[in-house]
């Protein structure tokens, strides 16, 4: 069941199909945090739930992928579709705040995220070295950066993510998704004082 169909708000819907995966993403930027996610990768589902819940985005994600190989294609293609849906939902970006930032702790870990909905894809990402290589049976922790790279490429945003410290890999990754959600929420919210596109160029 669609969480966005027939509802008011800025909505993006993307379907992506290859020989490796089939992905459907729907997002409503003006939602209440309703989430219906199923990728077949449990920890990734948990992270996408954080994104919807803490961003107050209504989010549907349905992915079927070649998990008999590994989770890489499933995770990557979902992130690409999510970025494309987010960009579609933003429209011409008229009246939004454009910039957003958030810091989110999770026990011993801290994530700091700053975003500019600039129309130009750029990622700066750092997290503690020597993290555990896996979270659960199918989430390779090196994929967190690749998720963000894929999302940024399709959403066409500038994103800085920094985790200055943390020990537990689950906490390090989850703090990033929570901070990303809060920063995207702030950046995409309407600014009651703004009119038009928030750029001296007149377009983003």
mmCIF file with all atom_site columns, C-alpha atoms in Angstrom:
data_model
loop_
_atom_site.group_PDB
_atom_site.id
_atom_site.type_symbol
_atom_site.label_atom_id
_atom_site.label_alt_id
_atom_site.label_comp_id
_atom_site.label_asym_id
_atom_site.label_entity_id
_atom_site.label_seq_id
_atom_site.pdbx_PDB_ins_code
_atom_site.Cartn_x
_atom_site.Cartn_y
_atom_site.Cartn_z
_atom_site.occupancy
_atom_site.B_iso_or_equiv
_atom_site.pdbx_formal_charge
_atom_site.auth_seq_id
_atom_site.auth_comp_id
_atom_site.auth_asym_id
_atom_site.auth_atom_id
_atom_site.pdbx_PDB_model_num
ATOM 1   C CA . UNK A 1 1   ? 0.000  0.000   0.000   1.00 0.00 ? 1   UNK A CA 1
ATOM 2   C CA . UNK A 1 2   ? 1.358  3.424   -0.960  1.00 0.00 ? 2   UNK A CA 1
ATOM 3   C CA . UNK A 1 3   ? 1.973  5.848   1.907   1.00 0.00 ? 3   UNK A CA 1
ATOM 4   C CA . UNK A 1 4   ? 1.963  8.870   -0.419  1.00 0.00 ? 4   UNK A CA 1
ATOM 5   C CA . UNK A 1 5   ? -0.754 8.224   -3.000  1.00 0.00 ? 5   UNK A CA 1
ATOM 6   C CA . UNK A 1 6   ? -3.620 10.680  -2.642  1.00 0.00 ? 6   UNK A CA 1
ATOM 7   C CA . UNK A 1 7   ? -1.880 12.615  0.121   1.00 0.00 ? 7   UNK A CA 1
ATOM 8   C CA . UNK A 1 8   ? -0.899 16.297  -0.052  1.00 0.00 ? 8   UNK A CA 1
ATOM 9   C CA . UNK A 1 9   ? 2.749  17.255  -0.106  1.00 0.00 ? 9   UNK A CA 1
ATOM 10  C CA . UNK A 1 10  ? 5.902  17.279  -2.187  1.00 0.00 ? 10  UNK A CA 1
ATOM 11  C CA . UNK A 1 11  ? 6.132  13.758  -3.520  1.00 0.00 ? 11  UNK A CA 1
ATOM 12  C CA . UNK A 1 12  ? 8.733  11.840  -5.492  1.00 0.00 ? 12  UNK A CA 1
ATOM 13  C CA . UNK A 1 13  ? 8.237  8.388   -6.977  1.00 0.00 ? 13  UNK A CA 1
ATOM 14  C CA . UNK A 1 14  ? 10.939 6.399   -8.750  1.00 0.00 ? 14  UNK A CA 1
ATOM 15  C CA . UNK A 1 15  ? 10.991 2.880   -10.141 1.00 0.00 ? 15  UNK A CA 1
ATOM 16  C CA . UNK A 1 16  ? 14.346 1.436   -11.154 1.00 0.00 ? 16  UNK A CA 1
ATOM 17  C CA . UNK A 1 17  ? 14.835 -1.979  -12.738 1.00 0.00 ? 17  UNK A CA 1
ATOM 18  C CA . UNK A 1 18  ? 18.010 -3.736  -13.884 1.00 0.00 ? 18  UNK A CA 1
ATOM 19  C CA . UNK A 1 19  ? 19.072 -7.357  -14.270 1.00 0.00 ? 19  UNK A CA 1
ATOM 20  C CA . UNK A 1 20  ? 20.296 -7.140  -10.671 1.00 0.00 ? 20  UNK A CA 1
ATOM 21  C CA . UNK A 1 21  ? 17.524 -5.319  -8.828  1.00 0.00 ? 21  UNK A CA 1
ATOM 22  C CA . UNK A 1 22  ? 13.991 -3.975  -8.936  1.00 0.00 ? 22  UNK A CA 1
ATOM 23  C CA . UNK A 1 23  ? 13.392 -0.909  -6.780  1.00 0.00 ? 23  UNK A CA 1
ATOM 24  C CA . UNK A 1 24  ? 10.368 1.247   -5.956  1.00 0.00 ? 24  UNK A CA 1
ATOM 25  C CA . UNK A 1 25  ? 10.790 4.376   -3.820  1.00 0.00 ? 25  UNK A CA 1
ATOM 26  C CA . UNK A 1 26  ? 8.098  6.864   -2.857  1.00 0.00 ? 26  UNK A CA 1
ATOM 27  C CA . UNK A 1 27  ? 8.791  9.819   -0.580  1.00 0.00 ? 27  UNK A CA 1
ATOM 28  C CA . UNK A 1 28  ? 6.659  12.661  0.734   1.00 0.00 ? 28  UNK A CA 1
ATOM 29  C CA . UNK A 1 29  ? 8.800  15.443  2.170   1.00 0.00 ? 29  UNK A CA 1
ATOM 30  C CA . UNK A 1 30  ? 5.778  16.876  3.978   1.00 0.00 ? 30  UNK A CA 1
ATOM 31  C CA . UNK A 1 31  ? 4.843  13.668  5.758   1.00 0.00 ? 31  UNK A CA 1
ATOM 32  C CA . UNK A 1 32  ? 4.743  12.583  9.376   1.00 0.00 ? 32  UNK A CA 1
ATOM 33  C CA . UNK A 1 33  ? 7.387  9.858   9.395   1.00 0.00 ? 33  UNK A CA 1
ATOM 34  C CA . UNK A 1 34  ? 5.338  6.913   8.168   1.00 0.00 ? 34  UNK A CA 1
ATOM 35  C CA . UNK A 1 35  ? 7.676  4.246   6.822   1.00 0.00 ? 35  UNK A CA 1
ATOM 36  C CA . UNK A 1 36  ? 7.168  1.013   4.902   1.00 0.00 ? 36  UNK A CA 1
ATOM 37  C CA . UNK A 1 37  ? 10.544 -0.437  3.924   1.00 0.00 ? 37  UNK A CA 1
ATOM 38  C CA . UNK A 1 38  ? 11.601 -3.862  2.704   1.00 0.00 ? 38  UNK A CA 1
ATOM 39  C CA . UNK A 1 39  ? 14.956 -4.374  0.970   1.00 0.00 ? 39  UNK A CA 1
ATOM 40  C CA . UNK A 1 40  ? 15.828 -7.823  2.247   1.00 0.00 ? 40  UNK A CA 1
ATOM 41  C CA . UNK A 1 41  ? 18.788 -6.374  4.173   1.00 0.00 ? 41  UNK A CA 1
ATOM 42  C CA . UNK A 1 42  ? 17.697 -6.046  7.781   1.00 0.00 ? 42  UNK A CA 1
ATOM 43  C CA . UNK A 1 43  ? 20.148 -3.431  9.014   1.00 0.00 ? 43  UNK A CA 1
ATOM 44  C CA . UNK A 1 44  ? 19.633 -1.298  5.898   1.00 0.00 ? 44  UNK A CA 1
ATOM 45  C CA . UNK A 1 45  ? 15.877 -1.397  6.492   1.00 0.00 ? 45  UNK A CA 1
ATOM 46  C CA . UNK A 1 46  ? 16.583 -0.210  10.034  1.00 0.00 ? 46  UNK A CA 1
ATOM 47  C CA . UNK A 1 47  ? 18.617 2.731   8.694   1.00 0.00 ? 47  UNK A CA 1
ATOM 48  C CA . UNK A 1 48  ? 15.969 3.734   6.142   1.00 0.00 ? 48  UNK A CA 1
ATOM 49  C CA . UNK A 1 49  ? 13.424 3.673   8.953   1.00 0.00 ? 49  UNK A CA 1
ATOM 50  C CA . UNK A 1 50  ? 15.624 6.162   10.822  1.00 0.00 ? 50  UNK A CA 1
ATOM 51  C CA . UNK A 1 51  ? 15.712 8.384   7.743   1.00 0.00 ? 51  UNK A CA 1
ATOM 52  C CA . UNK A 1 52  ? 11.936 8.494   7.413   1.00 0.00 ? 52  UNK A CA 1
ATOM 53  C CA . UNK A 1 53  ? 11.130 8.722   11.104  1.00 0.00 ? 53  UNK A CA 1
ATOM 54  C CA . UNK A 1 54  ? 13.571 11.464  12.048  1.00 0.00 ? 54  UNK A CA 1
ATOM 55  C CA . UNK A 1 55  ? 13.159 13.391  8.790   1.00 0.00 ? 55  UNK A CA 1
ATOM 56  C CA . UNK A 1 56  ? 9.360  13.228  9.086   1.00 0.00 ? 56  UNK A CA 1
ATOM 57  C CA . UNK A 1 57  ? 9.316  11.879  5.529   1.00 0.00 ? 57  UNK A CA 1
ATOM 58  C CA . UNK A 1 58  ? 6.634  9.397   4.542   1.00 0.00 ? 58  UNK A CA 1
ATOM 59  C CA . UNK A 1 59  ? 8.767  6.757   2.870   1.00 0.00 ? 59  UNK A CA 1
ATOM 60  C CA . UNK A 1 60  ? 8.024  3.594   0.936   1.00 0.00 ? 60  UNK A CA 1
ATOM 61  C CA . UNK A 1 61  ? 10.909 1.420   -0.271  1.00 0.00 ? 61  UNK A CA 1
ATOM 62  C CA . UNK A 1 62  ? 10.434 -1.961  -1.936  1.00 0.00 ? 62  UNK A CA 1
ATOM 63  C CA . UNK A 1 63  ? 13.542 -3.646  -3.317  1.00 0.00 ? 63  UNK A CA 1
ATOM 64  C CA . UNK A 1 64  ? 14.108 -7.100  -4.718  1.00 0.00 ? 64  UNK A CA 1
ATOM 65  C CA . UNK A 1 65  ? 17.754 -7.799  -5.466  1.00 0.00 ? 65  UNK A CA 1
ATOM 66  C CA . UNK A 1 66  ? 20.319 -10.487 -6.134  1.00 0.00 ? 66  UNK A CA 1
ATOM 67  C CA . UNK A 1 67  ? 20.957 -11.193 -2.473  1.00 0.00 ? 67  UNK A CA 1
ATOM 68  C CA . UNK A 1 68  ? 22.155 -14.679 -3.383  1.00 0.00 ? 68  UNK A CA 1
ATOM 69  C CA . UNK A 1 69  ? 25.336 -12.893 -4.525  1.00 0.00 ? 69  UNK A CA 1
ATOM 70  C CA . UNK A 1 70  ? 25.606 -10.295 -1.757  1.00 0.00 ? 70  UNK A CA 1
ATOM 71  C CA . UNK A 1 71  ? 23.843 -7.124  -0.628  1.00 0.00 ? 71  UNK A CA 1
ATOM 72  C CA . UNK A 1 72  ? 25.917 -4.622  -2.626  1.00 0.00 ? 72  UNK A CA 1
ATOM 73  C CA . UNK A 1 73  ? 23.622 -4.167  -5.655  1.00 0.00 ? 73  UNK A CA 1
ATOM 74  C CA . UNK A 1 74  ? 20.491 -4.072  -3.496  1.00 0.00 ? 74  UNK A CA 1
ATOM 75  C CA . UNK A 1 75  ? 21.893 -1.388  -1.205  1.00 0.00 ? 75  UNK A CA 1
ATOM 76  C CA . UNK A 1 76  ? 23.427 0.691   -3.991  1.00 0.00 ? 76  UNK A CA 1
ATOM 77  C CA . UNK A 1 77  ? 20.418 0.694   -6.317  1.00 0.00 ? 77  UNK A CA 1
ATOM 78  C CA . UNK A 1 78  ? 18.056 1.522   -3.458  1.00 0.00 ? 78  UNK A CA 1
ATOM 79  C CA . UNK A 1 79  ? 20.218 4.538   -2.568  1.00 0.00 ? 79  UNK A CA 1
ATOM 80  C CA . UNK A 1 80  ? 20.242 5.685   -6.207  1.00 0.00 ? 80  UNK A CA 1
ATOM 81  C CA . UNK A 1 81  ? 16.454 5.475   -6.426  1.00 0.00 ? 81  UNK A CA 1
ATOM 82  C CA . UNK A 1 82  ? 16.052 7.209   -3.069  1.00 0.00 ? 82  UNK A CA 1
ATOM 83  C CA . UNK A 1 83  ? 18.202 10.118  -4.224  1.00 0.00 ? 83  UNK A CA 1
ATOM 84  C CA . UNK A 1 84  ? 16.260 10.436  -7.471  1.00 0.00 ? 84  UNK A CA 1
ATOM 85  C CA . UNK A 1 85  ? 12.933 10.395  -5.623  1.00 0.00 ? 85  UNK A CA 1
ATOM 86  C CA . UNK A 1 86  ? 14.166 13.012  -3.177  1.00 0.00 ? 86  UNK A CA 1
ATOM 87  C CA . UNK A 1 87  ? 15.248 15.275  -6.029  1.00 0.00 ? 87  UNK A CA 1
ATOM 88  C CA . UNK A 1 88  ? 11.886 14.851  -7.769  1.00 0.00 ? 88  UNK A CA 1
ATOM 89  C CA . UNK A 1 89  ? 10.029 15.690  -4.560  1.00 0.00 ? 89  UNK A CA 1
ATOM 90  C CA . UNK A 1 90  ? 12.028 18.908  -4.096  1.00 0.00 ? 90  UNK A CA 1
ATOM 91  C CA . UNK A 1 91  ? 10.759 20.266  -7.407  1.00 0.00 ? 91  UNK A CA 1
ATOM 92  C CA . UNK A 1 92  ? 12.212 23.680  -8.241  1.00 0.00 ? 92  UNK A CA 1
ATOM 93  C CA . UNK A 1 93  ? 13.113 24.206  -4.530  1.00 0.00 ? 93  UNK A CA 1
ATOM 94  C CA . UNK A 1 94  ? 11.221 27.461  -4.378  1.00 0.00 ? 94  UNK A CA 1
ATOM 95  C CA . UNK A 1 95  ? 10.753 28.735  -0.825  1.00 0.00 ? 95  UNK A CA 1
ATOM 96  C CA . UNK A 1 96  ? 12.880 26.126  0.964   1.00 0.00 ? 96  UNK A CA 1
ATOM 97  C CA . UNK A 1 97  ? 15.579 26.795  3.540   1.00 0.00 ? 97  UNK A CA 1
ATOM 98  C CA . UNK A 1 98  ? 18.187 25.045  1.327   1.00 0.00 ? 98  UNK A CA 1
ATOM 99  C CA . UNK A 1 99  ? 20.783 24.558  4.104   1.00 0.00 ? 99  UNK A CA 1
ATOM 100 C CA . UNK A 1 100 ? 20.501 22.235  7.072   1.00 0.00 ? 100 UNK A CA 1
ATOM 101 C CA . UNK A 1 101 ? 22.720 20.758  9.742   1.00 0.00 ? 101 UNK A CA 1
ATOM 102 C CA . UNK A 1 102 ? 22.376 18.369  12.644  1.00 0.00 ? 102 UNK A CA 1
ATOM 103 C CA . UNK A 1 103 ? 24.482 16.629  15.242  1.00 0.00 ? 103 UNK A CA 1
ATOM 104 C CA . UNK A 1 104 ? 23.165 13.366  16.652  1.00 0.00 ? 104 UNK A CA 1
ATOM 105 C CA . UNK A 1 105 ? 24.763 11.290  19.401  1.00 0.00 ? 105 UNK A CA 1
ATOM 106 C CA . UNK A 1 106 ? 24.146 7.604   19.880  1.00 0.00 ? 106 UNK A CA 1
ATOM 107 C CA . UNK A 1 107 ? 25.751 6.546   23.128  1.00 0.00 ? 107 UNK A CA 1
ATOM 108 C CA . UNK A 1 108 ? 29.530 6.777   22.534  1.00 0.00 ? 108 UNK A CA 1
ATOM 109 C CA . UNK A 1 109 ? 29.223 7.874   18.894  1.00 0.00 ? 109 UNK A CA 1
ATOM 110 C CA . UNK A 1 110 ? 28.552 11.318  17.436  1.00 0.00 ? 110 UNK A CA 1
ATOM 111 C CA . UNK A 1 111 ? 27.591 12.188  13.856  1.00 0.00 ? 111 UNK A CA 1
ATOM 112 C CA . UNK A 1 112 ? 27.670 15.703  12.393  1.00 0.00 ? 112 UNK A CA 1
ATOM 113 C CA . UNK A 1 113 ? 25.904 16.367  9.086   1.00 0.00 ? 113 UNK A CA 1
ATOM 114 C CA . UNK A 1 114 ? 25.599 19.522  6.984   1.00 0.00 ? 114 UNK A CA 1
ATOM 115 C CA . UNK A 1 115 ? 23.675 19.669  3.719   1.00 0.00 ? 115 UNK A CA 1
ATOM 116 C CA . UNK A 1 116 ? 23.180 22.170  0.914   1.00 0.00 ? 116 UNK A CA 1
ATOM 117 C CA . UNK A 1 117 ? 20.415 21.374  -1.575  1.00 0.00 ? 117 UNK A CA 1
ATOM 118 C CA . UNK A 1 118 ? 22.583 23.045  -4.181  1.00 0.00 ? 118 UNK A CA 1
ATOM 119 C CA . UNK A 1 119 ? 21.844 21.084  -7.342  1.00 0.00 ? 119 UNK A CA 1
ATOM 120 C CA . UNK A 1 120 ? 25.541 20.074  -7.401  1.00 0.00 ? 120 UNK A CA 1
ATOM 121 C CA . UNK A 1 121 ? 26.497 16.607  -6.124  1.00 0.00 ? 121 UNK A CA 1
ATOM 122 C CA . UNK A 1 122 ? 29.430 16.611  -3.706  1.00 0.00 ? 122 UNK A CA 1
ATOM 123 C CA . UNK A 1 123 ? 30.202 14.383  -0.732  1.00 0.00 ? 123 UNK A CA 1
ATOM 124 C CA . UNK A 1 124 ? 32.704 14.731  2.092   1.00 0.00 ? 124 UNK A CA 1
ATOM 125 C CA . UNK A 1 125 ? 32.595 11.753  4.452   1.00 0.00 ? 125 UNK A CA 1
ATOM 126 C CA . UNK A 1 126 ? 34.702 10.625  7.372   1.00 0.00 ? 126 UNK A CA 1
ATOM 127 C CA . UNK A 1 127 ? 34.162 8.051   10.091  1.00 0.00 ? 127 UNK A CA 1
ATOM 128 C CA . UNK A 1 128 ? 36.420 6.229   12.559  1.00 0.00 ? 128 UNK A CA 1
ATOM 129 C CA . UNK A 1 129 ? 38.917 3.788   11.098  1.00 0.00 ? 129 UNK A CA 1
ATOM 130 C CA . UNK A 1 130 ? 39.083 0.105   11.972  1.00 0.00 ? 130 UNK A CA 1
ATOM 131 C CA . UNK A 1 131 ? 35.338 -0.341  12.276  1.00 0.00 ? 131 UNK A CA 1
ATOM 132 C CA . UNK A 1 132 ? 33.951 -3.855  12.448  1.00 0.00 ? 132 UNK A CA 1
ATOM 133 C CA . UNK A 1 133 ? 33.622 -5.018  8.827   1.00 0.00 ? 133 UNK A CA 1
ATOM 134 C CA . UNK A 1 134 ? 30.036 -6.260  9.115   1.00 0.00 ? 134 UNK A CA 1
ATOM 135 C CA . UNK A 1 135 ? 26.837 -5.362  10.946  1.00 0.00 ? 135 UNK A CA 1
ATOM 136 C CA . UNK A 1 136 ? 24.607 -8.412  11.057  1.00 0.00 ? 136 UNK A CA 1
ATOM 137 C CA . UNK A 1 137 ? 24.994 -11.012 8.330   1.00 0.00 ? 137 UNK A CA 1
ATOM 138 C CA . UNK A 1 138 ? 24.684 -8.786  5.262   1.00 0.00 ? 138 UNK A CA 1
ATOM 139 C CA . UNK A 1 139 ? 25.648 -5.143  5.872   1.00 0.00 ? 139 UNK A CA 1
ATOM 140 C CA . UNK A 1 140 ? 29.225 -4.356  4.868   1.00 0.00 ? 140 UNK A CA 1
ATOM 141 C CA . UNK A 1 141 ? 30.208 -1.235  6.809   1.00 0.00 ? 141 UNK A CA 1
ATOM 142 C CA . UNK A 1 142 ? 32.273 0.078   3.881   1.00 0.00 ? 142 UNK A CA 1
ATOM 143 C CA . UNK A 1 143 ? 28.971 0.542   2.039   1.00 0.00 ? 143 UNK A CA 1
ATOM 144 C CA . UNK A 1 144 ? 27.833 3.458   4.214   1.00 0.00 ? 144 UNK A CA 1
ATOM 145 C CA . UNK A 1 145 ? 29.978 5.880   2.231   1.00 0.00 ? 145 UNK A CA 1
ATOM 146 C CA . UNK A 1 146 ? 28.786 4.311   -1.019  1.00 0.00 ? 146 UNK A CA 1
ATOM 147 C CA . UNK A 1 147 ? 25.149 4.734   0.034   1.00 0.00 ? 147 UNK A CA 1
ATOM 148 C CA . UNK A 1 148 ? 25.796 8.416   0.609   1.00 0.00 ? 148 UNK A CA 1
ATOM 149 C CA . UNK A 1 149 ? 27.720 8.746   -2.677  1.00 0.00 ? 149 UNK A CA 1
ATOM 150 C CA . UNK A 1 150 ? 24.836 7.155   -4.577  1.00 0.00 ? 150 UNK A CA 1
ATOM 151 C CA . UNK A 1 151 ? 22.189 9.250   -2.829  1.00 0.00 ? 151 UNK A CA 1
ATOM 152 C CA . UNK A 1 152 ? 24.130 12.482  -3.376  1.00 0.00 ? 152 UNK A CA 1
ATOM 153 C CA . UNK A 1 153 ? 24.730 11.721  -7.065  1.00 0.00 ? 153 UNK A CA 1
ATOM 154 C CA . UNK A 1 154 ? 21.020 11.357  -7.787  1.00 0.00 ? 154 UNK A CA 1
ATOM 155 C CA . UNK A 1 155 ? 19.671 13.942  -5.352  1.00 0.00 ? 155 UNK A CA 1
ATOM 156 C CA . UNK A 1 156 ? 22.223 16.504  -6.616  1.00 0.00 ? 156 UNK A CA 1
ATOM 157 C CA . UNK A 1 157 ? 23.081 17.840  -3.181  1.00 0.00 ? 157 UNK A CA 1
ATOM 158 C CA . UNK A 1 158 ? 26.238 18.806  -1.310  1.00 0.00 ? 158 UNK A CA 1
ATOM 159 C CA . UNK A 1 159 ? 26.634 16.657  1.798   1.00 0.00 ? 159 UNK A CA 1
ATOM 160 C CA . UNK A 1 160 ? 29.246 16.672  4.559   1.00 0.00 ? 160 UNK A CA 1
ATOM 161 C CA . UNK A 1 161 ? 29.147 13.805  7.073   1.00 0.00 ? 161 UNK A CA 1
ATOM 162 C CA . UNK A 1 162 ? 31.669 13.586  9.897   1.00 0.00 ? 162 UNK A CA 1
ATOM 163 C CA . UNK A 1 163 ? 31.842 11.089  12.763  1.00 0.00 ? 163 UNK A CA 1
ATOM 164 C CA . UNK A 1 164 ? 34.661 12.355  14.995  1.00 0.00 ? 164 UNK A CA 1
ATOM 165 C CA . UNK A 1 165 ? 34.459 9.419   17.391  1.00 0.00 ? 165 UNK A CA 1
ATOM 166 C CA . UNK A 1 166 ? 32.648 6.187   18.121  1.00 0.00 ? 166 UNK A CA 1
ATOM 167 C CA . UNK A 1 167 ? 33.395 2.539   18.900  1.00 0.00 ? 167 UNK A CA 1
ATOM 168 C CA . UNK A 1 168 ? 30.380 0.447   18.023  1.00 0.00 ? 168 UNK A CA 1
ATOM 169 C CA . UNK A 1 169 ? 29.811 0.090   14.271  1.00 0.00 ? 169 UNK A CA 1
ATOM 170 C CA . UNK A 1 170 ? 26.022 -0.070  14.636  1.00 0.00 ? 170 UNK A CA 1
ATOM 171 C CA . UNK A 1 171 ? 26.039 3.177   16.599  1.00 0.00 ? 171 UNK A CA 1
ATOM 172 C CA . UNK A 1 172 ? 28.437 4.905   14.190  1.00 0.00 ? 172 UNK A CA 1
ATOM 173 C CA . UNK A 1 173 ? 26.273 4.152   11.149  1.00 0.00 ? 173 UNK A CA 1
ATOM 174 C CA . UNK A 1 174 ? 22.920 4.769   12.816  1.00 0.00 ? 174 UNK A CA 1
ATOM 175 C CA . UNK A 1 175 ? 24.021 8.155   14.151  1.00 0.00 ? 175 UNK A CA 1
ATOM 176 C CA . UNK A 1 176 ? 24.869 9.151   10.569  1.00 0.00 ? 176 UNK A CA 1
ATOM 177 C CA . UNK A 1 177 ? 21.411 8.265   9.259   1.00 0.00 ? 177 UNK A CA 1
ATOM 178 C CA . UNK A 1 178 ? 19.682 10.062  12.118  1.00 0.00 ? 178 UNK A CA 1
ATOM 179 C CA . UNK A 1 179 ? 21.740 13.224  11.615  1.00 0.00 ? 179 UNK A CA 1
ATOM 180 C CA . UNK A 1 180 ? 21.206 13.017  7.856   1.00 0.00 ? 180 UNK A CA 1
ATOM 181 C CA . UNK A 1 181 ? 17.466 12.806  8.390   1.00 0.00 ? 181 UNK A CA 1
ATOM 182 C CA . UNK A 1 182 ? 17.402 15.857  10.629  1.00 0.00 ? 182 UNK A CA 1
ATOM 183 C CA . UNK A 1 183 ? 19.624 17.902  8.304   1.00 0.00 ? 183 UNK A CA 1
ATOM 184 C CA . UNK A 1 184 ? 17.554 17.012  5.222   1.00 0.00 ? 184 UNK A CA 1
ATOM 185 C CA . UNK A 1 185 ? 14.389 17.852  7.106   1.00 0.00 ? 185 UNK A CA 1
ATOM 186 C CA . UNK A 1 186 ? 15.689 21.308  7.991   1.00 0.00 ? 186 UNK A CA 1
ATOM 187 C CA . UNK A 1 187 ? 17.045 22.023  4.506   1.00 0.00 ? 187 UNK A CA 1
ATOM 188 C CA . UNK A 1 188 ? 13.893 20.937  2.678   1.00 0.00 ? 188 UNK A CA 1
ATOM 189 C CA . UNK A 1 189 ? 11.405 22.688  4.967   1.00 0.00 ? 189 UNK A CA 1
ATOM 190 C CA . UNK A 1 190 ? 9.620  25.775  3.667   1.00 0.00 ? 190 UNK A CA 1
ATOM 191 C CA . UNK A 1 191 ? 11.063 29.050  4.926   1.00 0.00 ? 191 UNK A CA 1
ATOM 192 C CA . UNK A 1 192 ? 8.132  31.325  5.813   1.00 0.00 ? 192 UNK A CA 1
ATOM 193 C CA . UNK A 1 193 ? 10.221 34.431  5.057   1.00 0.00 ? 193 UNK A CA 1
ATOM 194 C CA . UNK A 1 194 ? 11.544 33.259  1.702   1.00 0.00 ? 194 UNK A CA 1
ATOM 195 C CA . UNK A 1 195 ? 10.090 33.706  -1.744  1.00 0.00 ? 195 UNK A CA 1
ATOM 196 C CA . UNK A 1 196 ? 11.428 32.122  -4.888  1.00 0.00 ? 196 UNK A CA 1
ATOM 197 C CA . UNK A 1 197 ? 14.465 29.897  -5.267  1.00 0.00 ? 197 UNK A CA 1
ATOM 198 C CA . UNK A 1 198 ? 17.108 30.457  -2.545  1.00 0.00 ? 198 UNK A CA 1
ATOM 199 C CA . UNK A 1 199 ? 19.986 31.241  -4.886  1.00 0.00 ? 199 UNK A CA 1
ATOM 200 C CA . UNK A 1 200 ? 21.420 34.368  -6.480  1.00 0.00 ? 200 UNK A CA 1
ATOM 201 C CA . UNK A 1 201 ? 21.482 32.346  -9.719  1.00 0.00 ? 201 UNK A CA 1
ATOM 202 C CA . UNK A 1 202 ? 17.696 32.039  -9.605  1.00 0.00 ? 202 UNK A CA 1
ATOM 203 C CA . UNK A 1 203 ? 17.855 28.266  -10.022 1.00 0.00 ? 203 UNK A CA 1
ATOM 204 C CA . UNK A 1 204 ? 19.160 25.279  -8.073  1.00 0.00 ? 204 UNK A CA 1
#
